[in-house]
Amino acid sequence: MSPESTGQNKHNLTVYRRGFRTWRGNRPFWAGLFTMLGGAPIAYFPYADLQLGNMTLAMSTTAGAGSLIIGVLLITLGLTMWFHSIVRVFAGVAAILLALISIPVANIGGFVIGFLLALIGGALSISWAPGEPQPEEEAPRTAPLDKQQPESEYAEGALHGATVPPQPGDHGTASTYDTASGYDGGTHRAG
């Protein structure tokens, strides 16, 4: 290998970052991340004891089991969006429905934080579409301009599109501009 070769000099972090970027681009990554982040507060808050100074705020309610189920399902749907992107529309619709159900069941959707994150994640999942590879365009074929070939071979395609297309109402007349009334037929005077 020559010293100019970059094959051996690639840093592992750069290789992993490029690999992650490729993996992230082939699936609804942000939709899955928002959905999982939305499921975490919905599942966490009913079982948490929050300390506000000397006051303890316990959110333990009878809906704790429902909150846990909704949160775990949202996290599972987020992982499904990442690893089985073919079912992204189903996962997005299910995430939106679970986010809406979490409002009455799970302490106002995890204090609205989990509700909004899951709703955004579901919407992103529904709207995501895989990218289509762009077809490789061939260079336009032009015939070499040889003096030995007759000009008739180039006359048909050599300047294709170089002329101005005929304007509507042109009909072979020099101009449709009526100088008396100022009506020019929808065209400008230079045309």
Tab-separated table of N, CA and C in Angstrom, residues 18-97:
chain	number	residue	atom	x	y	z
A	18	ARG	N	-20.187	6.384	10.187
A	18	ARG	CA	-20.739	6.231	8.837
A	18	ARG	C	-21.682	5.037	8.761
A	19	GLY	N	-21.322	3.967	9.429
A	19	GLY	CA	-22.211	2.801	9.463
A	19	GLY	C	-23.525	3.110	10.156
A	20	PHE	N	-23.447	3.858	11.262
A	20	PHE	CA	-24.666	4.249	11.972
A	20	PHE	C	-25.510	5.191	11.131
A	21	ARG	N	-24.874	6.104	10.418
A	21	ARG	CA	-25.604	7.028	9.547
A	21	ARG	C	-26.341	6.257	8.450
A	22	THR	N	-25.709	5.251	7.892
A	22	THR	CA	-26.354	4.431	6.868
A	22	THR	C	-27.518	3.649	7.464
A	23	TRP	N	-27.303	3.058	8.650
A	23	TRP	CA	-28.361	2.302	9.311
A	23	TRP	C	-29.536	3.223	9.644
A	24	ARG	N	-29.247	4.398	10.157
A	24	ARG	CA	-30.277	5.365	10.545
A	24	ARG	C	-31.061	5.858	9.335
A	25	GLY	N	-30.411	5.994	8.192
A	25	GLY	CA	-31.078	6.497	6.996
A	25	GLY	C	-32.012	5.499	6.342
A	26	ASN	N	-31.893	4.217	6.684
A	26	ASN	CA	-32.708	3.182	6.050
A	26	ASN	C	-33.949	2.809	6.849
A	27	ARG	N	-34.284	3.587	7.856
A	27	ARG	CA	-35.431	3.272	8.712
A	27	ARG	C	-35.944	4.550	9.362
A	28	PRO	N	-37.151	4.535	9.915
A	28	PRO	CA	-37.668	5.738	10.584
A	28	PRO	C	-37.041	5.893	11.968
A	29	PHE	N	-35.783	6.312	11.986
A	29	PHE	CA	-35.021	6.356	13.234
A	29	PHE	C	-35.623	7.330	14.234
A	30	TRP	N	-35.888	8.559	13.807
A	30	TRP	CA	-36.387	9.577	14.735
A	30	TRP	C	-37.784	9.227	15.227
A	31	ALA	N	-38.580	8.602	14.391
A	31	ALA	CA	-39.913	8.175	14.817
A	31	ALA	C	-39.806	7.155	15.944
A	32	GLY	N	-38.919	6.179	15.797
A	32	GLY	CA	-38.733	5.183	16.848
A	32	GLY	C	-38.177	5.789	18.122
A	33	LEU	N	-37.252	6.735	17.979
A	33	LEU	CA	-36.664	7.368	19.163
A	33	LEU	C	-37.706	8.180	19.924
A	34	PHE	N	-38.497	8.990	19.219
A	34	PHE	CA	-39.531	9.785	19.890
A	34	PHE	C	-40.583	8.888	20.539
A	35	THR	N	-40.931	7.791	19.883
A	35	THR	CA	-41.935	6.885	20.449
A	35	THR	C	-41.413	6.226	21.718
A	36	MET	N	-40.151	5.799	21.711
A	36	MET	CA	-39.585	5.195	22.923
A	36	MET	C	-39.438	6.219	24.043
A	37	LEU	N	-39.033	7.440	23.678
A	37	LEU	CA	-38.932	8.487	24.696
A	37	LEU	C	-40.303	8.869	25.242
A	38	GLY	N	-41.343	8.725	24.449
A	38	GLY	CA	-42.697	8.976	24.924
A	38	GLY	C	-43.207	7.874	25.838
A	39	GLY	N	-42.788	6.657	25.595
A	39	GLY	CA	-43.228	5.546	26.440
A	39	GLY	C	-42.584	5.541	27.813
A	40	ALA	N	-41.382	6.097	27.925
A	40	ALA	CA	-40.670	6.076	29.216
A	40	ALA	C	-41.386	6.881	30.306
A	41	PRO	N	-41.774	8.141	30.090
A	41	PRO	CA	-42.451	8.854	31.187
A	41	PRO	C	-43.849	8.316	31.486
A	42	ILE	N	-44.516	7.780	30.463
A	42	ILE	CA	-45.844	7.213	30.706
A	42	ILE	C	-45.738	6.017	31.646
A	43	ALA	N	-44.723	5.175	31.455
A	43	ALA	CA	-44.543	4.009	32.318
A	43	ALA	C	-43.903	4.368	33.657
A	44	TYR	N	-43.110	5.436	33.713
A	44	TYR	CA	-42.335	5.750	34.920
A	44	TYR	C	-43.128	6.519	35.972
A	45	PHE	N	-43.855	7.560	35.561
A	45	PHE	CA	-44.454	8.478	36.531
A	45	PHE	C	-45.432	7.833	37.510
A	46	PRO	N	-46.261	6.842	37.153
A	46	PRO	CA	-47.160	6.260	38.158
A	46	PRO	C	-46.434	5.505	39.272
A	47	TYR	N	-45.199	5.121	39.039
A	47	TYR	CA	-44.465	4.355	40.048
A	47	TYR	C	-43.374	5.178	40.723
A	48	ALA	N	-43.251	6.440	40.381
A	48	ALA	CA	-42.171	7.268	40.903
A	48	ALA	C	-42.642	8.063	42.115
A	49	ASP	N	-41.727	8.309	43.028
A	49	ASP	CA	-41.942	9.227	44.139
A	49	ASP	C	-41.056	10.429	43.883
A	50	LEU	N	-41.669	11.532	43.489
A	50	LEU	CA	-40.914	12.732	43.166
A	50	LEU	C	-40.697	13.566	44.422
A	51	GLN	N	-39.491	14.031	44.644
A	51	GLN	CA	-39.161	14.871	45.792
A	51	GLN	C	-39.137	16.325	45.359
A	52	LEU	N	-39.999	17.134	45.927
A	52	LEU	CA	-40.024	18.567	45.683
A	52	LEU	C	-39.704	19.259	47.005
A	53	GLY	N	-38.431	19.473	47.249
A	53	GLY	CA	-38.014	20.042	48.540
A	53	GLY	C	-38.241	19.019	49.639
A	54	ASN	N	-39.056	19.384	50.643
A	54	ASN	CA	-39.377	18.448	51.721
A	54	ASN	C	-40.660	17.676	51.448
A	55	MET	N	-41.277	17.930	50.332
A	55	MET	CA	-42.548	17.288	50.006
A	55	MET	C	-42.312	16.134	49.033
A	56	THR	N	-42.947	15.019	49.295
A	56	THR	CA	-42.886	13.860	48.419
A	56	THR	C	-44.179	13.779	47.638
A	57	LEU	N	-44.062	13.707	46.328
A	57	LEU	CA	-45.218	13.613	45.447
A	57	LEU	C	-45.275	12.194	44.904
A	58	ALA	N	-46.287	11.438	45.348
A	58	ALA	CA	-46.458	10.059	44.891
A	58	ALA	C	-47.620	10.013	43.913
A	59	MET	N	-47.375	9.523	42.725
A	59	MET	CA	-48.395	9.458	41.680
A	59	MET	C	-48.999	8.068	41.571
A	60	SER	N	-48.894	7.252	42.602
A	60	SER	CA	-49.431	5.897	42.560
A	60	SER	C	-50.948	5.961	42.458
A	61	THR	N	-51.472	5.406	41.397
A	61	THR	CA	-52.916	5.400	41.167
A	61	THR	C	-53.347	3.994	40.801
A	62	THR	N	-54.640	3.827	40.654
A	62	THR	CA	-55.148	2.513	40.234
A	62	THR	C	-54.821	2.232	38.771
A	63	ALA	N	-54.436	3.264	38.043
A	63	ALA	CA	-54.114	3.088	36.627
A	63	ALA	C	-52.640	2.761	36.418
A	64	GLY	N	-51.945	2.374	37.460
A	64	GLY	CA	-50.522	2.071	37.337
A	64	GLY	C	-50.245	0.934	36.377
A	65	ALA	N	-51.040	-0.111	36.399
A	65	ALA	CA	-50.832	-1.242	35.496
A	65	ALA	C	-51.094	-0.829	34.056
A	66	GLY	N	-52.140	-0.035	33.836
A	66	GLY	CA	-52.434	0.446	32.488
A	66	GLY	C	-51.327	1.330	31.961
A	67	SER	N	-50.769	2.164	32.825
A	67	SER	CA	-49.659	3.029	32.417
A	67	SER	C	-48.434	2.214	32.054
A	68	LEU	N	-48.175	1.200	32.844
A	68	LEU	CA	-47.020	0.353	32.557
A	68	LEU	C	-47.191	-0.371	31.226
A	69	ILE	N	-48.386	-0.876	30.974
A	69	ILE	CA	-48.637	-1.590	29.714
A	69	ILE	C	-48.505	-0.639	28.530
A	70	ILE	N	-49.076	0.560	28.635
A	70	ILE	CA	-48.991	1.525	27.534
A	70	ILE	C	-47.544	1.936	27.295
A	71	GLY	N	-46.794	2.194	28.364
A	71	GLY	CA	-45.391	2.588	28.212
A	71	GLY	C	-44.545	1.503	27.581
A	72	VAL	N	-44.731	0.265	28.028
A	72	VAL	CA	-43.954	-0.847	27.459
A	72	VAL	C	-44.333	-1.075	25.999
A	73	LEU	N	-45.623	-0.946	25.675
A	73	LEU	CA	-46.034	-1.105	24.278
A	73	LEU	C	-45.459	0.002	23.401
A	74	LEU	N	-45.396	1.230	23.893
A	74	LEU	CA	-44.798	2.309	23.108
A	74	LEU	C	-43.311	2.078	22.883
A	75	ILE	N	-42.621	1.601	23.896
A	75	ILE	CA	-41.198	1.292	23.726
A	75	ILE	C	-41.018	0.149	22.722
A	76	THR	N	-41.877	-0.852	22.794
A	76	THR	CA	-41.818	-1.965	21.840
A	76	THR	C	-42.123	-1.490	20.420
A	77	LEU	N	-43.088	-0.592	20.273
A	77	LEU	CA	-43.395	-0.058	18.938
A	77	LEU	C	-42.234	0.773	18.403
A	78	GLY	N	-41.547	1.499	19.271
A	78	GLY	CA	-40.369	2.252	18.835
A	78	GLY	C	-39.272	1.326	18.325
A	79	LEU	N	-39.044	0.229	19.035
A	79	LEU	CA	-38.050	-0.749	18.572
A	79	LEU	C	-38.511	-1.420	17.275
A	80	THR	N	-39.810	-1.637	17.142
A	80	THR	CA	-40.340	-2.208	15.902
A	80	THR	C	-40.099	-1.274	14.732
A	81	MET	N	-40.257	0.022	14.955
A	81	MET	CA	-39.988	0.990	13.884
A	81	MET	C	-38.529	0.930	13.453
A	82	TRP	N	-37.646	0.683	14.388
A	82	TRP	CA	-36.225	0.627	14.055
A	82	TRP	C	-35.857	-0.643	13.317
A	83	PHE	N	-36.319	-1.788	13.822
A	83	PHE	CA	-35.807	-3.057	13.317
A	83	PHE	C	-36.719	-3.746	12.310
A	84	HIS	N	-37.971	-3.327	12.191
A	84	HIS	CA	-38.892	-3.872	11.195
A	84	HIS	C	-39.631	-2.705	10.555
A	85	SER	N	-38.900	-1.941	9.767
A	85	SER	CA	-39.475	-0.719	9.218
A	85	SER	C	-40.574	-0.987	8.192
A	86	ILE	N	-40.771	-2.219	7.796
A	86	ILE	CA	-41.820	-2.542	6.840
A	86	ILE	C	-43.199	-2.347	7.468
A	87	VAL	N	-43.321	-2.441	8.784
A	87	VAL	CA	-44.604	-2.267	9.475
A	87	VAL	C	-44.689	-0.894	10.135
A	88	ARG	N	-44.000	0.074	9.553
A	88	ARG	CA	-43.926	1.405	10.155
A	88	ARG	C	-45.278	2.094	10.230
A	89	VAL	N	-46.164	1.869	9.248
A	89	VAL	CA	-47.469	2.524	9.259
A	89	VAL	C	-48.321	1.953	10.394
A	90	PHE	N	-48.326	0.642	10.540
A	90	PHE	CA	-49.061	0.024	11.646
A	90	PHE	C	-48.513	0.500	12.982
A	91	ALA	N	-47.198	0.510	13.120
A	91	ALA	CA	-46.595	0.937	14.383
A	91	ALA	C	-46.901	2.400	14.669
A	92	GLY	N	-46.923	3.239	13.643
A	92	GLY	CA	-47.240	4.650	13.833
A	92	GLY	C	-48.673	4.865	14.271
A	93	VAL	N	-49.610	4.157	13.636
A	93	VAL	CA	-51.019	4.275	14.020
A	93	VAL	C	-51.222	3.762	15.442
A	94	ALA	N	-50.592	2.639	15.770
A	94	ALA	CA	-50.715	2.095	17.122
A	94	ALA	C	-50.108	3.042	18.150
A	95	ALA	N	-48.996	3.685	17.825
A	95	ALA	CA	-48.376	4.633	18.756
A	95	ALA	C	-49.276	5.842	18.982
A	96	ILE	N	-49.907	6.325	17.936
A	96	ILE	CA	-50.822	7.469	18.092
A	96	ILE	C	-52.028	7.077	18.943
A	97	LEU	N	-52.590	5.897	18.713
A	97	LEU	CA	-53.730	5.447	19.506
A	97	LEU	C	-53.350	5.247	20.972
